[in-house]
Amino acid sequence: DVKVTQSSRYLVKRTGEKVFLECVQDMDHENMFWYRQDPGLGLRLIYFSYDVKMKEKGDIPEGYSVSREKKERFSLILESASTNQTSMYLCASSSSTDTQYFGPGTRLTVL
Amino acid sequence: GESVGLHLPTLSVQEGDNSIINCAYSNSASDYFIWYKQESGKGPQFIIDIRSNMDKRQGQRVTVLLNKTVKHLSLQIAATQPGDSAVYFCAENWSGGSNYKLTFGKGTLLTVNP
């Protein structure tokens, strides 16, 4: 079974803090993705990576950065958290010819 | 722009009935489609997928139908159970595009009444 894990299920941070969300997959997938999910807006792609050290902006990259130093790990960074970044964050991974498999999500609250 | 949408935002069924959840897509070049199930507070879970060279695919209690003529996708759940209560959403992909990025629909909330 594909397994995608995320470092935290729930996280509470203060405005201006630097926040790291980590994602690990165990299927040797080339592609990894970070989404945020908000009521009424569905899943929106923040960034994705198709190889180690490679990244591409998704639909809403502003306020976020990513890091992929190892194939199995993809990190999402909020340089200076703001209240409008309160959301559910979902990581996913896929091979080049397969569907995306999601992690359990991190519910981030920025106060 | 291209989009994936759902006809019904909510669907309520009785336990044991069959459920049908619909999805319309607008990109005629899309060639890969996926259905996900998302329970409250959890990440989306892959249910079933279908490629455009097929019009029907069956899994365990689920069937996906693809009608490319009208750009319509449906998910049928047989003998719906309370554990099927969740948000279901479809996703589409065009393999000629960028690295298998998916376009997601907003979702349909399925409620199963005992």
Tab-separated table of C-alpha atoms in Angstrom:
chain	number	residue	atom	x	y	z
A	1	ASP	CA	0.000	0.000	0.000
A	2	VAL	CA	1.076	3.531	-0.742
A	3	LYS	CA	1.787	5.478	2.396
A	4	VAL	CA	2.029	9.240	2.590
A	5	THR	CA	2.591	10.697	6.032
A	6	GLN	CA	2.526	14.274	7.269
A	7	SER	CA	4.423	15.502	10.285
A	8	SER	CA	1.464	16.893	12.224
A	9	ARG	CA	-2.305	16.411	12.192
A	10	TYR	CA	-2.981	19.682	13.998
A	11	LEU	CA	-0.791	22.757	14.338
A	12	VAL	CA	-1.376	26.137	15.959
A	13	LYS	CA	1.004	28.995	15.181
A	14	ARG	CA	1.119	32.730	15.681
A	15	THR	CA	1.160	35.405	12.992
A	16	GLY	CA	4.697	36.008	11.747
A	17	GLU	CA	6.073	32.617	12.778
A	18	LYS	CA	7.953	30.461	10.313
A	19	VAL	CA	6.123	27.189	9.799
A	20	PHE	CA	7.414	23.913	8.388
A	21	LEU	CA	5.086	21.170	7.170
A	22	GLU	CA	6.750	17.923	6.246
A	23	CYS	CA	5.566	15.111	4.029
A	24	VAL	CA	7.134	11.702	3.491
A	25	GLN	CA	6.161	9.000	0.977
A	26	ASP	CA	7.429	5.443	0.892
A	27	MET	CA	6.674	4.481	-2.709
A	28	ASP	CA	9.669	6.003	-4.495
A	29	HIS	CA	7.334	8.389	-6.334
A	30	GLU	CA	8.840	11.028	-8.586
A	31	ASN	CA	6.099	13.599	-8.081
A	32	MET	CA	5.018	15.254	-4.861
A	33	PHE	CA	2.407	17.943	-4.320
A	34	TRP	CA	1.203	20.393	-1.685
A	35	TYR	CA	-2.424	21.545	-1.663
A	36	ARG	CA	-4.560	23.581	0.623
A	37	GLN	CA	-8.240	22.828	1.062
A	38	ASP	CA	-10.766	25.421	2.137
A	39	PRO	CA	-14.572	25.187	2.358
A	40	GLY	CA	-16.198	26.132	-0.918
A	41	LEU	CA	-12.870	26.407	-2.730
A	42	GLY	CA	-11.878	22.774	-2.996
A	43	LEU	CA	-8.288	21.649	-3.439
A	44	ARG	CA	-5.857	24.258	-4.679
A	45	LEU	CA	-2.324	23.411	-5.727
A	46	ILE	CA	0.401	25.399	-3.981
A	47	TYR	CA	3.594	23.809	-5.324
A	48	PHE	CA	4.698	20.538	-6.807
A	49	SER	CA	7.964	18.773	-7.422
A	50	TYR	CA	8.765	16.256	-10.156
A	51	ASP	CA	12.268	15.401	-8.996
A	52	VAL	CA	14.744	16.050	-6.208
A	53	LYS	CA	15.581	19.759	-5.971
A	54	MET	CA	13.037	20.533	-8.705
A	55	LYS	CA	9.864	22.500	-8.029
A	56	GLU	CA	7.131	24.286	-9.904
A	57	LYS	CA	4.602	26.821	-8.741
A	58	GLY	CA	1.020	25.748	-8.592
A	59	ASP	CA	-2.016	27.987	-8.627
A	60	ILE	CA	-1.471	29.780	-5.301
A	61	PRO	CA	2.265	29.861	-4.439
A	62	GLU	CA	2.292	33.303	-2.829
A	63	GLY	CA	3.428	33.207	0.785
A	64	TYR	CA	4.815	29.683	0.488
A	65	SER	CA	8.054	27.995	-0.471
A	66	VAL	CA	9.051	24.340	-0.736
A	67	SER	CA	12.083	22.141	-0.397
A	68	ARG	CA	12.839	18.707	-1.810
A	69	GLU	CA	16.295	17.564	-0.810
A	70	LYS	CA	15.450	13.844	-0.843
A	71	LYS	CA	13.109	11.945	-3.115
A	72	GLU	CA	10.851	10.752	-0.318
A	73	ARG	CA	10.460	14.088	1.491
A	74	PHE	CA	8.735	17.309	0.429
A	75	SER	CA	8.509	20.250	2.804
A	76	LEU	CA	6.178	23.227	2.685
A	77	ILE	CA	7.396	26.416	4.341
A	78	LEU	CA	5.389	29.403	5.421
A	79	GLU	CA	8.066	32.091	5.816
A	80	SER	CA	5.844	34.382	7.894
A	81	ALA	CA	2.499	32.839	8.738
A	82	SER	CA	-0.616	34.949	8.354
A	83	THR	CA	-4.183	34.339	9.472
A	84	ASN	CA	-5.340	33.808	5.875
A	85	GLN	CA	-3.089	30.758	5.754
A	86	THR	CA	-5.286	28.976	8.266
A	87	SER	CA	-6.360	25.923	6.313
A	88	MET	CA	-6.133	22.172	5.814
A	89	TYR	CA	-2.871	21.318	4.071
A	90	LEU	CA	-2.671	18.121	2.061
A	91	CYS	CA	0.384	16.445	0.631
A	92	ALA	CA	0.196	13.953	-2.239
A	93	SER	CA	2.599	11.856	-4.257
A	94	SER	CA	2.445	10.020	-7.562
A	95	SER	CA	4.562	8.156	-10.059
A	96	SER	CA	4.771	9.509	-13.587
A	97	THR	CA	1.907	7.353	-14.815
A	98	ASP	CA	-0.307	6.925	-11.797
A	99	THR	CA	-2.837	8.655	-9.637
A	100	GLN	CA	-2.035	10.911	-6.705
A	101	TYR	CA	-2.147	9.447	-3.228
A	102	PHE	CA	-2.809	11.785	-0.335
A	103	GLY	CA	-1.589	12.057	3.220
A	104	PRO	CA	-3.944	12.528	6.192
A	105	GLY	CA	-3.650	16.326	6.145
A	106	THR	CA	-2.455	18.974	8.592
A	107	ARG	CA	-5.008	21.353	10.044
A	108	LEU	CA	-3.077	24.600	10.524
A	109	THR	CA	-4.482	27.448	12.573
A	110	VAL	CA	-2.672	30.787	12.549
A	111	LEU	CA	-3.658	33.090	15.405
B	1	GLY	CA	-10.792	28.118	-18.487
B	2	GLU	CA	-11.012	24.365	-18.075
B	3	SER	CA	-12.891	23.085	-15.063
B	4	VAL	CA	-14.280	20.017	-13.413
B	5	GLY	CA	-17.632	20.318	-11.690
B	6	LEU	CA	-20.373	18.354	-10.033
B	7	HIS	CA	-24.093	18.475	-10.727
B	8	LEU	CA	-25.213	17.893	-7.138
B	9	PRO	CA	-23.507	19.293	-4.075
B	10	THR	CA	-25.379	16.965	-1.667
B	11	LEU	CA	-26.898	13.530	-1.954
B	12	SER	CA	-28.859	11.706	0.725
B	13	VAL	CA	-29.660	7.995	0.349
B	14	GLN	CA	-31.026	5.164	2.446
B	15	GLU	CA	-28.731	2.390	3.586
B	16	GLY	CA	-28.780	-0.404	1.057
B	17	ASP	CA	-29.759	1.788	-1.870
B	18	ASN	CA	-27.465	2.450	-4.805
B	19	SER	CA	-25.853	5.897	-5.071
B	20	ILE	CA	-24.901	7.765	-8.196
B	21	ILE	CA	-22.606	10.768	-8.045
B	22	ASN	CA	-22.057	12.799	-11.190
B	23	CYS	CA	-19.278	14.948	-12.542
B	24	ALA	CA	-19.016	17.093	-15.663
B	25	TYR	CA	-15.689	17.998	-17.169
B	26	SER	CA	-14.944	20.609	-19.780
B	27	ASN	CA	-11.509	19.685	-21.156
B	28	SER	CA	-12.181	17.352	-24.069
B	29	ALA	CA	-8.463	16.491	-24.129
B	30	SER	CA	-8.563	15.003	-20.612
B	31	ASP	CA	-7.689	11.330	-20.773
B	32	TYR	CA	-7.487	10.195	-17.161
B	33	PHE	CA	-10.124	10.494	-14.456
B	34	ILE	CA	-10.140	9.637	-10.777
B	35	TRP	CA	-12.707	9.460	-8.004
B	36	TYR	CA	-11.685	10.227	-4.431
B	37	LYS	CA	-13.526	9.790	-1.140
B	38	GLN	CA	-12.817	12.157	1.720
B	39	GLU	CA	-14.144	11.497	5.195
B	40	SER	CA	-14.408	14.321	7.671
B	41	GLY	CA	-10.991	15.430	8.960
B	42	LYS	CA	-9.066	13.031	6.732
B	43	GLY	CA	-7.152	13.193	3.501
B	44	PRO	CA	-8.736	12.144	0.188
B	45	GLN	CA	-8.668	8.423	-0.463
B	46	PHE	CA	-8.336	6.984	-3.961
B	47	ILE	CA	-11.392	4.938	-4.962
B	48	ILE	CA	-11.166	4.163	-8.646
B	49	ASP	CA	-9.794	5.576	-11.863
B	50	ILE	CA	-10.508	5.259	-15.567
B	51	ARG	CA	-8.655	6.168	-18.727
B	52	SER	CA	-10.320	7.612	-21.789
B	53	ASN	CA	-9.929	4.422	-23.827
B	54	MET	CA	-12.549	2.829	-21.548
B	55	ASP	CA	-16.167	3.727	-20.825
B	56	LYS	CA	-16.700	1.587	-17.737
B	57	ARG	CA	-14.604	0.228	-14.935
B	58	GLN	CA	-15.687	-1.747	-11.901
B	59	GLY	CA	-14.203	-2.090	-8.482
B	60	GLN	CA	-15.498	-3.483	-5.235
B	61	ARG	CA	-19.082	-2.128	-4.963
B	62	VAL	CA	-18.118	0.844	-7.159
B	63	THR	CA	-18.408	1.455	-10.864
B	64	VAL	CA	-17.172	4.434	-12.819
B	65	LEU	CA	-18.795	5.336	-16.120
B	66	LEU	CA	-17.242	7.683	-18.634
B	67	ASN	CA	-19.217	9.298	-21.436
B	68	LYS	CA	-16.769	11.221	-23.576
B	69	THR	CA	-19.464	12.391	-25.969
B	70	VAL	CA	-21.077	14.572	-23.319
B	71	LYS	CA	-17.979	14.867	-21.116
B	72	HIS	CA	-19.619	13.232	-18.143
B	73	LEU	CA	-18.273	10.980	-15.417
B	74	SER	CA	-20.258	9.137	-12.779
B	75	LEU	CA	-19.524	7.049	-9.714
B	76	GLN	CA	-22.001	4.347	-8.768
B	77	ILE	CA	-21.883	2.834	-5.298
B	78	ALA	CA	-23.859	-0.364	-4.847
B	79	ALA	CA	-25.644	-1.195	-1.591
B	80	THR	CA	-24.565	2.045	0.066
B	81	GLN	CA	-23.480	1.691	3.685
B	82	PRO	CA	-23.168	4.246	6.520
B	83	GLY	CA	-19.388	4.043	6.135
B	84	ASP	CA	-19.776	5.428	2.620
B	85	SER	CA	-20.852	8.792	4.045
B	86	ALA	CA	-18.211	11.255	2.887
B	87	VAL	CA	-17.420	13.906	0.302
B	88	TYR	CA	-16.725	12.437	-3.117
B	89	PHE	CA	-14.907	14.377	-5.769
B	90	CYS	CA	-13.656	13.699	-9.224
B	91	ALA	CA	-10.394	14.773	-10.785
B	92	GLU	CA	-9.203	14.932	-14.359
B	93	ASN	CA	-5.862	14.999	-16.069
B	94	TRP	CA	-4.525	15.544	-19.520
B	95	SER	CA	-1.407	13.442	-19.991
B	96	GLY	CA	-0.076	15.911	-22.534
B	97	GLY	CA	0.039	18.547	-19.837
B	98	SER	CA	2.422	19.197	-16.998
B	99	ASN	CA	3.571	16.277	-14.865
B	100	TYR	CA	0.192	14.754	-14.162
B	101	LYS	CA	-1.307	17.750	-12.423
B	102	LEU	CA	-4.906	17.055	-11.585
B	103	THR	CA	-7.904	19.360	-11.813
B	104	PHE	CA	-10.336	18.652	-8.988
B	105	GLY	CA	-14.054	19.148	-8.690
B	106	LYS	CA	-15.530	20.780	-5.588
B	107	GLY	CA	-17.131	17.609	-4.262
B	108	THR	CA	-20.509	16.057	-3.427
B	109	LEU	CA	-21.462	15.261	0.141
B	110	LEU	CA	-23.021	11.814	0.372
B	111	THR	CA	-25.086	11.103	3.475
B	112	VAL	CA	-26.299	7.573	4.112
B	113	ASN	CA	-29.324	7.290	6.379
B	114	PRO	CA	-29.657	4.081	8.426
